[in-house]
Each structure stands twice: as C-alpha cells, then as structure tokens.
PDB file of N, CA and C in Angstrom:
ATOM      1  N   GLN A 794     117.938  72.777 114.794  1.00  0.00           N
ATOM      2  CA  GLN A 794     118.686  73.778 115.652  1.00  0.00           C
ATOM      3  C   GLN A 794     118.593  75.138 114.837  1.00  0.00           C
ATOM      4  N   VAL A 795     118.242  76.199 115.596  1.00  0.00           N
ATOM      5  CA  VAL A 795     118.117  77.451 115.039  1.00  0.00           C
ATOM      6  C   VAL A 795     119.422  78.051 114.652  1.00  0.00           C
ATOM      7  N   GLN A 796     119.505  78.597 113.383  1.00  0.00           N
ATOM      8  CA  GLN A 796     120.746  79.344 113.012  1.00  0.00           C
ATOM      9  C   GLN A 796     120.458  80.682 112.548  1.00  0.00           C
ATOM     10  N   LEU A 797     121.159  81.689 112.904  1.00  0.00           N
ATOM     11  CA  LEU A 797     121.092  83.001 112.444  1.00  0.00           C
ATOM     12  C   LEU A 797     122.280  83.293 111.631  1.00  0.00           C
ATOM     13  N   VAL A 798     122.104  83.806 110.430  1.00  0.00           N
ATOM     14  CA  VAL A 798     123.280  84.048 109.547  1.00  0.00           C
ATOM     15  C   VAL A 798     123.210  85.485 109.029  1.00  0.00           C
ATOM     16  N   GLU A 799     124.176  86.307 109.524  1.00  0.00           N
ATOM     17  CA  GLU A 799     124.209  87.655 109.020  1.00  0.00           C
ATOM     18  C   GLU A 799     124.938  87.761 107.724  1.00  0.00           C
ATOM     19  N   SER A 800     124.595  88.786 106.954  1.00  0.00           N
ATOM     20  CA  SER A 800     125.255  89.099 105.727  1.00  0.00           C
ATOM     21  C   SER A 800     125.115  90.562 105.408  1.00  0.00           C
ATOM     22  N   GLY A 801     125.886  91.056 104.445  1.00  0.00           N
ATOM     23  CA  GLY A 801     125.798  92.488 104.047  1.00  0.00           C
ATOM     24  C   GLY A 801     126.835  93.400 104.624  1.00  0.00           C
ATOM     25  N   GLY A 802     127.692  92.777 105.471  1.00  0.00           N
ATOM     26  CA  GLY A 802     128.787  93.691 106.016  1.00  0.00           C
ATOM     27  C   GLY A 802     129.799  93.940 104.986  1.00  0.00           C
ATOM     28  N   GLY A 803     130.823  94.802 105.337  1.00  0.00           N
ATOM     29  CA  GLY A 803     131.888  95.127 104.418  1.00  0.00           C
ATOM     30  C   GLY A 803     132.505  96.410 104.729  1.00  0.00           C
ATOM     31  N   LEU A 804     133.292  96.941 103.747  1.00  0.00           N
ATOM     32  CA  LEU A 804     133.947  98.183 103.864  1.00  0.00           C
ATOM     33  C   LEU A 804     133.044  99.315 103.169  1.00  0.00           C
ATOM     34  N   VAL A 805     132.875 100.438 103.884  1.00  0.00           N
ATOM     35  CA  VAL A 805     132.146 101.504 103.306  1.00  0.00           C
ATOM     36  C   VAL A 805     132.816 102.745 103.687  1.00  0.00           C
ATOM     37  N   GLN A 806     132.695 103.813 102.874  1.00  0.00           N
ATOM     38  CA  GLN A 806     133.254 105.087 103.177  1.00  0.00           C
ATOM     39  C   GLN A 806     132.371 105.946 104.210  1.00  0.00           C
ATOM     40  N   PRO A 807     132.928 106.771 104.913  1.00  0.00           N
ATOM     41  CA  PRO A 807     132.089 107.625 105.806  1.00  0.00           C
ATOM     42  C   PRO A 807     130.982 108.305 104.998  1.00  0.00           C
ATOM     43  N   GLY A 808     129.794 108.310 105.482  1.00  0.00           N
ATOM     44  CA  GLY A 808     128.646 108.862 104.856  1.00  0.00           C
ATOM     45  C   GLY A 808     127.902 107.887 104.004  1.00  0.00           C
ATOM     46  N   GLY A 809     128.430 106.707 103.851  1.00  0.00           N
ATOM     47  CA  GLY A 809     127.816 105.708 103.022  1.00  0.00           C
ATOM     48  C   GLY A 809     126.744 104.883 103.729  1.00  0.00           C
ATOM     49  N   SER A 810     126.143 103.945 103.074  1.00  0.00           N
ATOM     50  CA  SER A 810     125.088 103.154 103.610  1.00  0.00           C
ATOM     51  C   SER A 810     125.359 101.681 103.431  1.00  0.00           C
ATOM     52  N   LEU A 811     124.805 100.817 104.362  1.00  0.00           N
ATOM     53  CA  LEU A 811     124.793  99.375 104.209  1.00  0.00           C
ATOM     54  C   LEU A 811     123.543  98.840 104.733  1.00  0.00           C
ATOM     55  N   ARG A 812     123.107  97.681 104.244  1.00  0.00           N
ATOM     56  CA  ARG A 812     121.954  97.003 104.808  1.00  0.00           C
ATOM     57  C   ARG A 812     122.396  95.582 105.232  1.00  0.00           C
ATOM     58  N   LEU A 813     122.261  95.328 106.507  1.00  0.00           N
ATOM     59  CA  LEU A 813     122.612  94.010 107.061  1.00  0.00           C
ATOM     60  C   LEU A 813     121.404  93.111 107.021  1.00  0.00           C
ATOM     61  N   SER A 814     121.598  91.858 106.747  1.00  0.00           N
ATOM     62  CA  SER A 814     120.436  90.946 106.782  1.00  0.00           C
ATOM     63  C   SER A 814     120.778  89.830 107.768  1.00  0.00           C
ATOM     64  N   CYS A 815     119.802  89.230 108.412  1.00  0.00           N
ATOM     65  CA  CYS A 815     119.915  88.137 109.265  1.00  0.00           C
ATOM     66  C   CYS A 815     118.903  87.082 108.840  1.00  0.00           C
ATOM     67  N   ALA A 816     119.362  86.025 108.204  1.00  0.00           N
ATOM     68  CA  ALA A 816     118.535  84.977 107.799  1.00  0.00           C
ATOM     69  C   ALA A 816     118.329  84.003 108.946  1.00  0.00           C
ATOM     70  N   ILE A 817     117.037  83.688 109.214  1.00  0.00           N
ATOM     71  CA  ILE A 817     116.723  82.844 110.304  1.00  0.00           C
ATOM     72  C   ILE A 817     116.297  81.509 109.735  1.00  0.00           C
ATOM     73  N   SER A 818     116.956  80.465 110.229  1.00  0.00           N
ATOM     74  CA  SER A 818     116.785  79.133 109.567  1.00  0.00           C
ATOM     75  C   SER A 818     115.469  78.458 109.715  1.00  0.00           C
ATOM     76  N   GLN A 819     114.705  78.841 110.791  1.00  0.00           N
ATOM     77  CA  GLN A 819     113.433  78.232 110.945  1.00  0.00           C
ATOM     78  C   GLN A 819     112.449  79.184 111.707  1.00  0.00           C
ATOM     79  N   ILE A 820     111.240  78.813 111.670  1.00  0.00           N
ATOM     80  CA  ILE A 820     110.199  79.590 112.426  1.00  0.00           C
ATOM     81  C   ILE A 820     110.496  79.451 113.874  1.00  0.00           C
ATOM     82  N   ILE A 821     110.503  80.559 114.580  1.00  0.00           N
ATOM     83  CA  ILE A 821     110.669  80.469 116.068  1.00  0.00           C
ATOM     84  C   ILE A 821     109.412  81.024 116.681  1.00  0.00           C
ATOM     85  N   PHE A 822     108.908  80.299 117.683  1.00  0.00           N
ATOM     86  CA  PHE A 822     107.689  80.632 118.338  1.00  0.00           C
ATOM     87  C   PHE A 822     108.072  81.326 119.667  1.00  0.00           C
ATOM     88  N   GLY A 823     107.178  82.270 120.068  1.00  0.00           N
ATOM     89  CA  GLY A 823     107.341  82.966 121.315  1.00  0.00           C
ATOM     90  C   GLY A 823     108.466  83.964 121.346  1.00  0.00           C
ATOM     91  N   ILE A 824     108.726  84.608 120.266  1.00  0.00           N
ATOM     92  CA  ILE A 824     109.772  85.527 120.222  1.00  0.00           C
ATOM     93  C   ILE A 824     109.385  86.876 121.049  1.00  0.00           C
ATOM     94  N   LYS A 825     110.313  87.259 121.880  1.00  0.00           N
ATOM     95  CA  LYS A 825     110.110  88.447 122.683  1.00  0.00           C
ATOM     96  C   LYS A 825     110.857  89.626 122.122  1.00  0.00           C
ATOM     97  N   ARG A 826     112.016  89.299 121.542  1.00  0.00           N
ATOM     98  CA  ARG A 826     112.816  90.404 121.009  1.00  0.00           C
ATOM     99  C   ARG A 826     113.629  89.884 119.865  1.00  0.00           C
ATOM    100  N   MET A 827     113.679  90.722 118.743  1.00  0.00           N
ATOM    101  CA  MET A 827     114.530  90.540 117.600  1.00  0.00           C
ATOM    102  C   MET A 827     115.448  91.789 117.645  1.00  0.00           C
ATOM    103  N   ALA A 828     116.747  91.612 117.552  1.00  0.00           N
ATOM    104  CA  ALA A 828     117.642  92.744 117.828  1.00  0.00           C
ATOM    105  C   ALA A 828     118.946  92.676 116.963  1.00  0.00           C
ATOM    106  N   TRP A 829     119.511  93.808 116.832  1.00  0.00           N
ATOM    107  CA  TRP A 829     120.915  93.917 116.367  1.00  0.00           C
ATOM    108  C   TRP A 829     121.786  94.521 117.531  1.00  0.00           C
ATOM    109  N   TYR A 830     122.911  93.863 117.728  1.00  0.00           N
ATOM    110  CA  TYR A 830     123.903  94.375 118.612  1.00  0.00           C
ATOM    111  C   TYR A 830     125.217  94.631 117.877  1.00  0.00           C
ATOM    112  N   ARG A 831     126.069  95.315 118.476  1.00  0.00           N
ATOM    113  CA  ARG A 831     127.400  95.434 117.795  1.00  0.00           C
ATOM    114  C   ARG A 831     128.493  95.520 118.848  1.00  0.00           C
ATOM    115  N   GLN A 832     129.656  95.134 118.486  1.00  0.00           N
ATOM    116  CA  GLN A 832     130.811  95.197 119.369  1.00  0.00           C
ATOM    117  C   GLN A 832     132.008  95.748 118.628  1.00  0.00           C
ATOM    118  N   ALA A 833     132.402  96.886 119.027  1.00  0.00           N
ATOM    119  CA  ALA A 833     133.638  97.525 118.412  1.00  0.00           C
ATOM    120  C   ALA A 833     134.865  97.018 119.132  1.00  0.00           C
ATOM    121  N   PRO A 834     135.985  97.160 118.460  1.00  0.00           N
ATOM    122  CA  PRO A 834     137.316  96.660 119.022  1.00  0.00           C
ATOM    123  C   PRO A 834     137.511  97.236 120.387  1.00  0.00           C
ATOM    124  N   GLY A 835     137.771  96.422 121.382  1.00  0.00           N
ATOM    125  CA  GLY A 835     138.114  96.925 122.712  1.00  0.00           C
ATOM    126  C   GLY A 835     136.858  97.392 123.602  1.00  0.00           C
ATOM    127  N   LYS A 836     135.721  97.237 122.974  1.00  0.00           N
ATOM    128  CA  LYS A 836     134.530  97.729 123.682  1.00  0.00           C
ATOM    129  C   LYS A 836     133.484  96.580 124.018  1.00  0.00           C
ATOM    130  N   GLU A 837     132.585  96.812 124.891  1.00  0.00           N
ATOM    131  CA  GLU A 837     131.577  95.826 125.125  1.00  0.00           C
ATOM    132  C   GLU A 837     130.488  95.780 124.072  1.00  0.00           C
ATOM    133  N   ARG A 838     129.835  94.639 123.970  1.00  0.00           N
ATOM    134  CA  ARG A 838     128.715  94.593 123.012  1.00  0.00           C
ATOM    135  C   ARG A 838     127.633  95.413 123.455  1.00  0.00           C
ATOM    136  N   GLU A 839     126.962  96.174 122.518  1.00  0.00           N
ATOM    137  CA  GLU A 839     125.899  97.082 122.892  1.00  0.00           C
ATOM    138  C   GLU A 839     124.733  96.927 121.930  1.00  0.00           C
ATOM    139  N   LEU A 840     123.562  97.227 122.414  1.00  0.00           N
ATOM    140  CA  LEU A 840     122.354  97.200 121.655  1.00  0.00           C
ATOM    141  C   LEU A 840     122.340  98.288 120.607  1.00  0.00           C
ATOM    142  N   VAL A 841     121.994  97.957 119.366  1.00  0.00           N
ATOM    143  CA  VAL A 841     121.844  98.850 118.278  1.00  0.00           C
ATOM    144  C   VAL A 841     120.402  99.224 118.108  1.00  0.00           C
ATOM    145  N   ALA A 842     119.585  98.138 117.880  1.00  0.00           N
ATOM    146  CA  ALA A 842     118.153  98.332 117.673  1.00  0.00           C
ATOM    147  C   ALA A 842     117.392  97.018 117.934  1.00  0.00           C
ATOM    148  N   GLY A 843     116.163  97.136 118.239  1.00  0.00           N
ATOM    149  CA  GLY A 843     115.427  95.873 118.535  1.00  0.00           C
ATOM    150  C   GLY A 843     113.909  96.103 118.201  1.00  0.00           C
ATOM    151  N   ILE A 844     113.366  94.966 117.957  1.00  0.00           N
ATOM    152  CA  ILE A 844     111.845  94.932 117.772  1.00  0.00           C
ATOM    153  C   ILE A 844     111.318  94.139 118.947  1.00  0.00           C
ATOM    154  N   ILE A 845     110.501  94.748 119.738  1.00  0.00           N
ATOM    155  CA  ILE A 845     110.052  94.108 120.949  1.00  0.00           C
ATOM    156  C   ILE A 845     108.606  93.591 120.814  1.00  0.00           C
ATOM    157  N   THR A 846     108.436  92.311 121.079  1.00  0.00           N
ATOM    158  CA  THR A 846     107.131  91.598 120.961  1.00  0.00           C
ATOM    159  C   THR A 846     106.541  91.836 119.567  1.00  0.00           C
ATOM    160  N   GLY A 847     107.354  91.961 118.638  1.00  0.00           N
ATOM    161  CA  GLY A 847     106.849  92.125 117.236  1.00  0.00           C
ATOM    162  C   GLY A 847     106.264  93.439 116.851  1.00  0.00           C
ATOM    163  N   ILE A 848     106.206  94.337 117.813  1.00  0.00           N
ATOM    164  CA  ILE A 848     105.460  95.603 117.555  1.00  0.00           C
ATOM    165  C   ILE A 848     106.320  96.852 117.722  1.00  0.00           C
ATOM    166  N   SER A 849     106.850  97.074 118.918  1.00  0.00           N
ATOM    167  CA  SER A 849     107.591  98.349 119.114  1.00  0.00           C
ATOM    168  C   SER A 849     108.963  98.180 118.767  1.00  0.00           C
ATOM    169  N   THR A 850     109.592  99.294 118.380  1.00  0.00           N
ATOM    170  CA  THR A 850     111.001  99.300 118.037  1.00  0.00           C
ATOM    171  C   THR A 850     111.775 100.168 118.999  1.00  0.00           C
ATOM    172  N   ILE A 851     113.038  99.838 119.293  1.00  0.00           N
ATOM    173  CA  ILE A 851     113.936 100.650 120.131  1.00  0.00           C
ATOM    174  C   ILE A 851     115.261 100.845 119.482  1.00  0.00           C
ATOM    175  N   TYR A 852     115.878 101.957 119.687  1.00  0.00           N
ATOM    176  CA  TYR A 852     117.096 102.238 119.175  1.00  0.00           C
ATOM    177  C   TYR A 852     118.069 102.823 120.265  1.00  0.00           C
ATOM    178  N   ALA A 853     119.378 102.565 120.028  1.00  0.00           N
ATOM    179  CA  ALA A 853     120.321 103.266 120.886  1.00  0.00           C
ATOM    180  C   ALA A 853     120.205 104.749 120.613  1.00  0.00           C
ATOM    181  N   ASP A 854     120.197 105.624 121.575  1.00  0.00           N
ATOM    182  CA  ASP A 854     119.988 106.961 121.370  1.00  0.00           C
ATOM    183  C   ASP A 854     120.865 107.599 120.356  1.00  0.00           C
ATOM    184  N   SER A 855     122.112 107.198 120.315  1.00  0.00           N
ATOM    185  CA  SER A 855     123.109 107.857 119.452  1.00  0.00           C
ATOM    186  C   SER A 855     122.837 107.427 117.941  1.00  0.00           C
ATOM    187  N   LEU A 856     122.004 106.427 117.738  1.00  0.00           N
ATOM    188  CA  LEU A 856     121.804 105.952 116.359  1.00  0.00           C
ATOM    189  C   LEU A 856     120.415 106.279 115.778  1.00  0.00           C
ATOM    190  N   LYS A 857     119.575 106.895 116.599  1.00  0.00           N
ATOM    191  CA  LYS A 857     118.272 107.212 116.077  1.00  0.00           C
ATOM    192  C   LYS A 857     118.397 108.229 114.885  1.00  0.00           C
ATOM    193  N   GLY A 858     117.567 107.843 113.879  1.00  0.00           N
ATOM    194  CA  GLY A 858     117.507 108.723 112.665  1.00  0.00           C
ATOM    195  C   GLY A 858     118.493 108.201 111.631  1.00  0.00           C
ATOM    196  N   ARG A 859     119.445 107.406 111.969  1.00  0.00           N
ATOM    197  CA  ARG A 859     120.431 106.849 110.993  1.00  0.00           C
ATOM    198  C   ARG A 859     120.216 105.392 110.675  1.00  0.00           C
ATOM    199  N   PHE A 860     119.823 104.588 111.744  1.00  0.00           N
ATOM    200  CA  PHE A 860     119.657 103.119 111.587  1.00  0.00           C
ATOM    201  C   PHE A 860     118.144 102.820 111.675  1.00  0.00           C
ATOM    202  N   THR A 861     117.721 101.821 110.869  1.00  0.00           N
ATOM    203  CA  THR A 861     116.409 101.370 110.896  1.00  0.00           C
ATOM    204  C   THR A 861     116.386  99.875 110.964  1.00  0.00           C
ATOM    205  N   ILE A 862     115.651  99.259 111.851  1.00  0.00           N
ATOM    206  CA  ILE A 862     115.465  97.847 111.949  1.00  0.00           C
ATOM    207  C   ILE A 862     114.162  97.484 111.328  1.00  0.00           C
ATOM    208  N   SER A 863     114.142  96.350 110.663  1.00  0.00           N
ATOM    209  CA  SER A 863     112.834  95.878 110.051  1.00  0.00           C
ATOM    210  C   SER A 863     112.915  94.317 109.892  1.00  0.00           C
ATOM    211  N   ARG A 864     111.784  93.752 109.641  1.00  0.00           N
ATOM    212  CA  ARG A 864     111.718  92.323 109.488  1.00  0.00           C
ATOM    213  C   ARG A 864     110.777  91.990 108.271  1.00  0.00           C
ATOM    214  N   ASP A 865     111.123  90.865 107.640  1.00  0.00           N
ATOM    215  CA  ASP A 865     110.244  90.362 106.623  1.00  0.00           C
ATOM    216  C   ASP A 865     109.822  88.962 107.035  1.00  0.00           C
ATOM    217  N   ASN A 866     108.547  88.851 107.427  1.00  0.00           N
ATOM    218  CA  ASN A 866     108.066  87.569 107.957  1.00  0.00           C
ATOM    219  C   ASN A 866     107.987  86.504 106.848  1.00  0.00           C
ATOM    220  N   VAL A 867     107.776  86.905 105.618  1.00  0.00           N
ATOM    221  CA  VAL A 867     107.732  85.883 104.557  1.00  0.00           C
ATOM    222  C   VAL A 867     109.114  85.273 104.301  1.00  0.00           C
ATOM    223  N   LYS A 868     110.115  86.174 104.306  1.00  0.00           N
ATOM    224  CA  LYS A 868     111.485  85.710 104.139  1.00  0.00           C
ATOM    225  C   LYS A 868     112.175  85.206 105.311  1.00  0.00           C
ATOM    226  N   ASN A 869     111.463  85.461 106.535  1.00  0.00           N
ATOM    227  CA  ASN A 869     112.023  85.107 107.793  1.00  0.00           C
ATOM    228  C   ASN A 869     113.407  85.697 107.977  1.00  0.00           C
ATOM    229  N   THR A 870     113.501  87.007 107.743  1.00  0.00           N
ATOM    230  CA  THR A 870     114.741  87.748 107.722  1.00  0.00           C
ATOM    231  C   THR A 870     114.596  88.993 108.527  1.00  0.00           C
ATOM    232  N   LEU A 871     115.645  89.302 109.259  1.00  0.00           N
ATOM    233  CA  LEU A 871     115.731  90.607 109.982  1.00  0.00           C
ATOM    234  C   LEU A 871     116.782  91.490 109.266  1.00  0.00           C
ATOM    235  N   TYR A 872     116.422  92.763 109.235  1.00  0.00           N
ATOM    236  CA  TYR A 872     117.293  93.682 108.537  1.00  0.00           C
ATOM    237  C   TYR A 872     117.726  94.855 109.387  1.00  0.00           C
ATOM    238  N   LEU A 873     118.819  95.440 109.095  1.00  0.00           N
ATOM    239  CA  LEU A 873     119.357  96.699 109.660  1.00  0.00           C
ATOM    240  C   LEU A 873     119.859  97.586 108.550  1.00  0.00           C
ATOM    241  N   GLN A 874     119.016  98.631 108.276  1.00  0.00           N
ATOM    242  CA  GLN A 874     119.497  99.659 107.288  1.00  0.00           C
ATOM    243  C   GLN A 874     120.395 100.724 108.026  1.00  0.00           C
ATOM    244  N   MET A 875     121.546 100.954 107.583  1.00  0.00           N
ATOM    245  CA  MET A 875     122.480 101.830 108.246  1.00  0.00           C
ATOM    246  C   MET A 875     122.811 102.910 107.182  1.00  0.00           C
ATOM    247  N   ASN A 876     122.507 104.207 107.591  1.00  0.00           N
ATOM    248  CA  ASN A 876     122.760 105.350 106.702  1.00  0.00           C
ATOM    249  C   ASN A 876     123.720 106.283 107.417  1.00  0.00           C
ATOM    250  N   SER A 877     124.311 107.207 106.627  1.00  0.00           N
ATOM    251  CA  SER A 877     125.282 108.209 107.106  1.00  0.00           C
ATOM    252  C   SER A 877     126.253 107.585 108.048  1.00  0.00           C
ATOM    253  N   LEU A 878     126.916 106.476 107.644  1.00  0.00           N
ATOM    254  CA  LEU A 878     127.807 105.772 108.496  1.00  0.00           C
ATOM    255  C   LEU A 878     129.081 106.580 108.820  1.00  0.00           C
ATOM    256  N   LYS A 879     129.443 106.329 110.082  1.00  0.00           N
ATOM    257  CA  LYS A 879     130.692 107.083 110.609  1.00  0.00           C
ATOM    258  C   LYS A 879     131.739 106.068 111.008  1.00  0.00           C
ATOM    259  N   PRO A 880     132.973 106.504 111.048  1.00  0.00           N
ATOM    260  CA  PRO A 880     134.079 105.562 111.505  1.00  0.00           C
ATOM    261  C   PRO A 880     133.759 104.917 112.854  1.00  0.00           C
ATOM    262  N   ASP A 881     133.035 105.577 113.763  1.00  0.00           N
ATOM    263  CA  ASP A 881     132.704 105.026 115.045  1.00  0.00           C
ATOM    264  C   ASP A 881     131.695 103.906 114.942  1.00  0.00           C
ATOM    265  N   ASP A 882     131.068 103.729 113.781  1.00  0.00           N
ATOM    266  CA  ASP A 882     130.159 102.652 113.599  1.00  0.00           C
ATOM    267  C   ASP A 882     130.876 101.303 113.234  1.00  0.00           C
ATOM    268  N   THR A 883     132.197 101.435 113.064  1.00  0.00           N
ATOM    269  CA  THR A 883     132.932 100.218 112.792  1.00  0.00           C
ATOM    270  C   THR A 883     132.827  99.226 113.921  1.00  0.00           C
ATOM    271  N   ALA A 884     132.378  98.040 113.591  1.00  0.00           N
ATOM    272  CA  ALA A 884     132.143  96.955 114.647  1.00  0.00           C
ATOM    273  C   ALA A 884     131.735  95.719 113.916  1.00  0.00           C
ATOM    274  N   VAL A 885     131.646  94.671 114.723  1.00  0.00           N
ATOM    275  CA  VAL A 885     131.005  93.418 114.311  1.00  0.00           C
ATOM    276  C   VAL A 885     129.567  93.524 114.730  1.00  0.00           C
ATOM    277  N   TYR A 886     128.665  93.279 113.850  1.00  0.00           N
ATOM    278  CA  TYR A 886     127.251  93.418 114.098  1.00  0.00           C
ATOM    279  C   TYR A 886     126.629  92.044 114.222  1.00  0.00           C
ATOM    280  N   TYR A 887     125.864  91.792 115.366  1.00  0.00           N
ATOM    281  CA  TYR A 887     125.308  90.542 115.651  1.00  0.00           C
ATOM    282  C   TYR A 887     123.766  90.597 115.629  1.00  0.00           C
ATOM    283  N   CYS A 888     123.197  89.549 115.030  1.00  0.00           N
ATOM    284  CA  CYS A 888     121.767  89.368 115.125  1.00  0.00           C
ATOM    285  C   CYS A 888     121.447  88.549 116.364  1.00  0.00           C
ATOM    286  N   ASN A 889     120.330  88.936 116.943  1.00  0.00           N
ATOM    287  CA  ASN A 889     119.878  88.279 118.249  1.00  0.00           C
ATOM    288  C   ASN A 889     118.427  88.088 118.221  1.00  0.00           C
ATOM    289  N   ILE A 890     118.002  86.860 118.643  1.00  0.00           N
ATOM    290  CA  ILE A 890     116.575  86.611 118.850  1.00  0.00           C
ATOM    291  C   ILE A 890     116.369  86.006 120.220  1.00  0.00           C
ATOM    292  N   ALA A 891     115.479  86.508 121.010  1.00  0.00           N
ATOM    293  CA  ALA A 891     115.238  86.070 122.364  1.00  0.00           C
ATOM    294  C   ALA A 891     113.792  85.618 122.501  1.00  0.00           C
ATOM    295  N   THR A 892     113.603  84.453 123.079  1.00  0.00           N
ATOM    296  CA  THR A 892     112.279  84.051 123.485  1.00  0.00           C
ATOM    297  C   THR A 892     112.273  84.032 125.042  1.00  0.00           C
ATOM    298  N   GLY A 893     111.296  83.453 125.664  1.00  0.00           N
ATOM    299  CA  GLY A 893     111.275  83.416 127.085  1.00  0.00           C
ATOM    300  C   GLY A 893     112.301  82.454 127.638  1.00  0.00           C
ATOM    301  N   ALA A 894     112.732  81.461 126.840  1.00  0.00           N
ATOM    302  CA  ALA A 894     113.624  80.501 127.310  1.00  0.00           C
ATOM    303  C   ALA A 894     115.004  80.464 126.611  1.00  0.00           C
ATOM    304  N   MET A 895     115.026  80.928 125.387  1.00  0.00           N
ATOM    305  CA  MET A 895     116.254  80.811 124.616  1.00  0.00           C
ATOM    306  C   MET A 895     116.770  82.186 124.091  1.00  0.00           C
ATOM    307  N   ASN A 896     118.065  82.208 123.892  1.00  0.00           N
ATOM    308  CA  ASN A 896     118.703  83.507 123.434  1.00  0.00           C
ATOM    309  C   ASN A 896     119.609  83.050 122.230  1.00  0.00           C
ATOM    310  N   TYR A 897     119.203  83.388 120.959  1.00  0.00           N
ATOM    311  CA  TYR A 897     119.972  82.933 119.809  1.00  0.00           C
ATOM    312  C   TYR A 897     120.841  84.049 119.312  1.00  0.00           C
ATOM    313  N   TRP A 898     122.048  83.741 118.875  1.00  0.00           N
ATOM    314  CA  TRP A 898     123.012  84.681 118.341  1.00  0.00           C
ATOM    315  C   TRP A 898     123.561  84.216 116.985  1.00  0.00           C
ATOM    316  N   GLY A 899     123.774  85.113 116.043  1.00  0.00           N
ATOM    317  CA  GLY A 899     124.510  84.811 114.883  1.00  0.00           C
ATOM    318  C   GLY A 899     125.943  84.975 115.152  1.00  0.00           C
ATOM    319  N   LYS A 900     126.804  84.691 114.125  1.00  0.00           N
ATOM    320  CA  LYS A 900     128.250  84.771 114.319  1.00  0.00           C
ATOM    321  C   LYS A 900     128.832  86.196 114.061  1.00  0.00           C
ATOM    322  N   GLY A 901     127.997  87.011 113.448  1.00  0.00           N
ATOM    323  CA  GLY A 901     128.368  88.388 113.295  1.00  0.00           C
ATOM    324  C   GLY A 901     128.791  88.795 111.856  1.00  0.00           C
ATOM    325  N   ALA A 902     128.660  90.053 111.552  1.00  0.00           N
ATOM    326  CA  ALA A 902     129.096  90.545 110.296  1.00  0.00           C
ATOM    327  C   ALA A 902     129.952  91.802 110.531  1.00  0.00           C
ATOM    328  N   LEU A 903     131.060  91.836 109.959  1.00  0.00           N
ATOM    329  CA  LEU A 903     131.947  92.966 110.195  1.00  0.00           C
ATOM    330  C   LEU A 903     131.649  94.127 109.294  1.00  0.00           C
ATOM    331  N   VAL A 904     131.428  95.262 109.866  1.00  0.00           N
ATOM    332  CA  VAL A 904     131.241  96.519 109.134  1.00  0.00           C
ATOM    333  C   VAL A 904     132.451  97.408 109.470  1.00  0.00           C
ATOM    334  N   THR A 905     133.044  97.895 108.400  1.00  0.00           N
ATOM    335  CA  THR A 905     134.194  98.745 108.562  1.00  0.00           C
ATOM    336  C   THR A 905     133.920 100.092 107.836  1.00  0.00           C
ATOM    337  N   VAL A 906     133.983 101.210 108.515  1.00  0.00           N
ATOM    338  CA  VAL A 906     133.675 102.497 107.904  1.00  0.00           C
ATOM    339  C   VAL A 906     135.017 103.278 107.875  1.00  0.00           C
ATOM    340  N   SER A 907     135.516 103.466 106.712  1.00  0.00           N
ATOM    341  CA  SER A 907     136.862 104.074 106.569  1.00  0.00           C
ATOM    342  C   SER A 907     137.031 104.637 105.186  1.00  0.00           C
ATOM    343  N   SER A 908     137.761 105.708 105.114  1.00  0.00           N
ATOM    344  CA  SER A 908     138.074 106.287 103.814  1.00  0.00           C
ATOM    345  C   SER A 908     139.406 105.711 103.243  1.00  0.00           C
TER     346      SER A 908
END
C-alpha cells in the first residue's frame, strides 16, 4: 500500500524559510502529477505547486517566485522549498500523487508562520 509521509513543517517567523519533504513508500508507475496542496483554517484545499508528467511545473499564481517544488528520484521524495513566508501561508500542507487510476494523499504537515 502506497504511503506518503510529509515532514519539515513547524513554526517559522515571517520572512523565514522551510523545506517540506514527502517520502514515498514505494515506486509508483504511471504518475501523472506530483503536487503539494494546502488547506488553511476555514478555507478549501488549494493547489500550491505541481510537477506534471514528470516534466513541467505549475504554481499557484500568488506563490510564484517564493515556493519551489522538486523531486529526488533516488530518494523517492518530493520537496517543497518555501521562502519569504507570510502569515497567510499558515496551513496544513499535503503531498499528492495522481496516476490515471489512483489519487494518493499524505496526512499533512502543519506550517505556522507567526512572530
């Protein structure tokens, strides 16, 4: 059974940085999308960044230039580098992998941006 485990969340001051990791428990074939989503309190889950068919990357317009998504195929891990963090970035961040038939989710990592 595929498991996605996020790590790297925590409390950070405004302007700080964090790197989230998503460890993938096994090789997954037929990946269409690897992505990070987030859900802030009282809001719907939204796409943060994604790698589409292993090649192109997409970002939420409001996050371009501050967040970077990447993958390490050797470590089978997905990353999200977050810079210049703002209080509005406070949310639970979820790792997501989608194939043609399956949609896998991690349990989330809490990121709190506060002074």
